[in-house]
mmCIF file of C-alpha atoms in Angstrom:
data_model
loop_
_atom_site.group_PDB
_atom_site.id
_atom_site.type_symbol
_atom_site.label_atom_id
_atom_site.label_comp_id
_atom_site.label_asym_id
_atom_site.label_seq_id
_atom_site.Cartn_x
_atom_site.Cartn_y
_atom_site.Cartn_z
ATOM 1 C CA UNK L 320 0.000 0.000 0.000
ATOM 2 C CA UNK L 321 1.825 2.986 -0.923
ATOM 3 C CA UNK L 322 -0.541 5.597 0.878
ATOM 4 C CA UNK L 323 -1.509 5.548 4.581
ATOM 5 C CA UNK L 324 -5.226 4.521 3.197
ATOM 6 C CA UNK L 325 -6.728 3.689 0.150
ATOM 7 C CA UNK L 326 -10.383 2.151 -0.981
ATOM 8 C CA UNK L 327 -10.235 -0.800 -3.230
ATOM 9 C CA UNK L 328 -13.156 -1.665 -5.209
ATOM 10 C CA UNK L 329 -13.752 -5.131 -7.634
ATOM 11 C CA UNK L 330 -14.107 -3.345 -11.175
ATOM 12 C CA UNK L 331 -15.174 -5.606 -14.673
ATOM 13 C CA UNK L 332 -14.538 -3.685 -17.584
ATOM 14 C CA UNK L 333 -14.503 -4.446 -21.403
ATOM 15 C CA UNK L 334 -12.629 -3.667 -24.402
ATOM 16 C CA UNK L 335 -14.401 -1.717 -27.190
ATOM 17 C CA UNK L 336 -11.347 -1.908 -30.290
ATOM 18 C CA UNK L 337 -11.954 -0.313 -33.369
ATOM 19 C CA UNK L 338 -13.886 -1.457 -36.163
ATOM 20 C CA UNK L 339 -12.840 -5.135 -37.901
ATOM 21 C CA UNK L 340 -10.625 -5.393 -34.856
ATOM 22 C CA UNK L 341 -12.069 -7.957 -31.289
ATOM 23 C CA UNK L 342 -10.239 -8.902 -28.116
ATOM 24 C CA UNK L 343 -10.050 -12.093 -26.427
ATOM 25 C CA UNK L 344 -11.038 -11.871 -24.143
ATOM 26 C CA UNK L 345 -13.620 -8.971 -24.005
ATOM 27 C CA UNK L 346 -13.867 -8.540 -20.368
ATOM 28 C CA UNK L 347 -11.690 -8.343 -18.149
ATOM 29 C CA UNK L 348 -12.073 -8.096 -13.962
ATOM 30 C CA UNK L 349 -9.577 -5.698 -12.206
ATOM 31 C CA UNK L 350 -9.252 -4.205 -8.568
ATOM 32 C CA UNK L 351 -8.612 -0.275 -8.882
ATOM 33 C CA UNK L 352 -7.452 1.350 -5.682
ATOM 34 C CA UNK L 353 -8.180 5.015 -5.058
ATOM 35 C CA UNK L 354 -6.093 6.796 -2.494
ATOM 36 C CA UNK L 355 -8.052 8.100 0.342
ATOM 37 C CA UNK L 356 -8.091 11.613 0.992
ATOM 38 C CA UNK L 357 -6.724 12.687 4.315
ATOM 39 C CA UNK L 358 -8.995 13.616 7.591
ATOM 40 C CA UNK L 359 -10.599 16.894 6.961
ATOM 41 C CA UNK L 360 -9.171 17.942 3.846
ATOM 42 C CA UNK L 361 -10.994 17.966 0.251
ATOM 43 C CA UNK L 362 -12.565 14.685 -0.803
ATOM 44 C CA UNK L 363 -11.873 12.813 2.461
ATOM 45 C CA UNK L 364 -15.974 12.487 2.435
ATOM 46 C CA UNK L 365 -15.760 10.265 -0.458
ATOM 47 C CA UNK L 366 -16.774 6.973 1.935
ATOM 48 C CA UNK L 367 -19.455 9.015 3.087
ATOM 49 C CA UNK L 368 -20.743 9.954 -0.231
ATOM 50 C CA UNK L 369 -20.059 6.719 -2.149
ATOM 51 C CA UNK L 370 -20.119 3.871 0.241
ATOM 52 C CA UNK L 371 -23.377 2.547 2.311
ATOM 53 C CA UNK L 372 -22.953 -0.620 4.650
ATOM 54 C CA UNK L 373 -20.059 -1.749 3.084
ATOM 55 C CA UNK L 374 -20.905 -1.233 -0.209
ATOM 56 C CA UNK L 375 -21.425 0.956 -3.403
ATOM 57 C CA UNK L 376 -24.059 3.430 -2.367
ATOM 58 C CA UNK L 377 -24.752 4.444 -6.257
ATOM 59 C CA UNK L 378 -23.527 1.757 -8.754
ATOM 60 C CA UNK L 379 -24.107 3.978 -11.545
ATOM 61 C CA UNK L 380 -22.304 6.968 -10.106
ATOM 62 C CA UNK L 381 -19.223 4.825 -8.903
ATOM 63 C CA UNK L 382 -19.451 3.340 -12.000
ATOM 64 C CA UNK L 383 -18.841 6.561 -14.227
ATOM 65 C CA UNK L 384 -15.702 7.944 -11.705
ATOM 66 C CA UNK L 385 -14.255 4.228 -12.421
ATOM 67 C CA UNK L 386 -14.826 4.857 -16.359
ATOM 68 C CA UNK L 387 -13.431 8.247 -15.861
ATOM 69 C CA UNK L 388 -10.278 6.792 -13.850
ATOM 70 C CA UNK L 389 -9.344 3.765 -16.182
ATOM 71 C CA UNK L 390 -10.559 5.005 -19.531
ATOM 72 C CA UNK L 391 -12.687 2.355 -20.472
ATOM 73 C CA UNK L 392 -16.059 1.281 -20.263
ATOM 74 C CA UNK L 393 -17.063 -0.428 -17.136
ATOM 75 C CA UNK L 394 -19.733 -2.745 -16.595
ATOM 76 C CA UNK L 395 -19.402 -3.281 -12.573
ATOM 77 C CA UNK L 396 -18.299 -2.402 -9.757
ATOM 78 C CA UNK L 397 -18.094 -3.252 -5.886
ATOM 79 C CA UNK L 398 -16.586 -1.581 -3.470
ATOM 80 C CA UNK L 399 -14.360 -4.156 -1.629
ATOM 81 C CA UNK L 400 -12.557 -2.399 1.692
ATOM 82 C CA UNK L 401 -11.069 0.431 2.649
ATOM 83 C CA UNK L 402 -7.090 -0.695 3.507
ATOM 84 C CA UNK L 403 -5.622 1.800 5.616
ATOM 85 C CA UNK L 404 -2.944 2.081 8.813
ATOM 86 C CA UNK L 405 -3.177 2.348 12.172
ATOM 87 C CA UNK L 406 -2.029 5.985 12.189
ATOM 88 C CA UNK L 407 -4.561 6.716 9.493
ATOM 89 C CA UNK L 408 -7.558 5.449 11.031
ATOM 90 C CA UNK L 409 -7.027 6.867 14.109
ATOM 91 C CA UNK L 410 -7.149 10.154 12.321
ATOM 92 C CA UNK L 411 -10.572 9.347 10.585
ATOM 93 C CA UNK L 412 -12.003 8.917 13.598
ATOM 94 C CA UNK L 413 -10.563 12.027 15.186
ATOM 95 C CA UNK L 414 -12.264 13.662 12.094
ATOM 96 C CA UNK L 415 -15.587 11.761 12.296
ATOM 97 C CA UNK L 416 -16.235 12.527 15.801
ATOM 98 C CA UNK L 417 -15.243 16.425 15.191
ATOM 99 C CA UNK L 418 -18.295 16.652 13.102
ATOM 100 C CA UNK L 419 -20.832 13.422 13.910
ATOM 101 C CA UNK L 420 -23.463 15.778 13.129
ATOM 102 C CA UNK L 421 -22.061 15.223 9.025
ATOM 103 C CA UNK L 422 -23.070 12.080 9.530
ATOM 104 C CA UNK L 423 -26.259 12.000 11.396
ATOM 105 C CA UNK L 424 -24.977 9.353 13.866
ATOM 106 C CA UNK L 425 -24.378 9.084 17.680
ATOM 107 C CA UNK L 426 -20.887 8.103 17.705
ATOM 108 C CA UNK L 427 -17.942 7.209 15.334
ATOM 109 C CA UNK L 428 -18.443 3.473 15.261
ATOM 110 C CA UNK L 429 -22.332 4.020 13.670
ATOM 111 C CA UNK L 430 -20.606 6.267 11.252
ATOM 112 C CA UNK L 431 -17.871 3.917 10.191
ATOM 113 C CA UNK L 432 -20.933 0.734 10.318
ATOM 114 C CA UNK L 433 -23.153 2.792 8.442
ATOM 115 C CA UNK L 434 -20.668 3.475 5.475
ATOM 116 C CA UNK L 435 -18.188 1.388 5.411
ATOM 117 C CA UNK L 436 -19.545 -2.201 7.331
ATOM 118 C CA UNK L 437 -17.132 -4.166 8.447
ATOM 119 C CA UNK L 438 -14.727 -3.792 5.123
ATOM 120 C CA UNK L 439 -11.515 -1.780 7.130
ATOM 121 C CA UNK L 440 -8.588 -3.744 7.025
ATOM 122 C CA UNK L 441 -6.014 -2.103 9.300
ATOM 123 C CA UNK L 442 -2.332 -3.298 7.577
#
């Protein structure tokens, strides 16, 4: 893992060649990692605003940001966990609890159940 946290999500995706020109195969299955933003700065919302109990909250939307990421069309994707270190996580929290209201939840674990399940892995 080269950053302190990053998302993974399962991603199929297909080949569309040129005319008088095919693939074999067609499809292929992929997991694309996106770095996680760090507590409190820009984007570091994206679990909130893509991920519901551990997994995509809007297939279509996810979806288009993996299209717009890899370049191709995609046909699925899953969000799979977010990986992330100690140091990291303890910082998310920090953040979550600074604002619980963001999250209309009682405490940080709801928050972190609500969006993300049980899919942390701590490495």
């Amino acid at each position: 893992m080269d950053a302190p946290a990053r998302y993974a999500f399962r991603v199929t995706f297909r080949l569309d060649p040129a005319q008088g020109v095919t693939t074999e195969p067609g499809r292929f299955e992929t997991t694309l990692y996106r770095a996680a933003d760090p507590p409190g700065e820009d984007g570091w919302l994206f679990f909130r605003d893509n991920c519901w109990r551990g997994n995509v909250a809007d297939e279509g939307h996810v979806r288009q940001l993996a299209e717009d990421a890899l370049g191709v069309p995609v046909e699925s994707v899953s969000f799979s966990e977010l990986q992330t270190s100690e140091a990291y996580l303890d910082d998310l929290k920090a953040a979550i609890a600074a604002d619980l209201g963001a999250f209309n939840a009682d405490n940080v674990t709801e928050v972190l159940s609500k969006y993300l399940g049980s899919s942390i892995r701590v490495e």
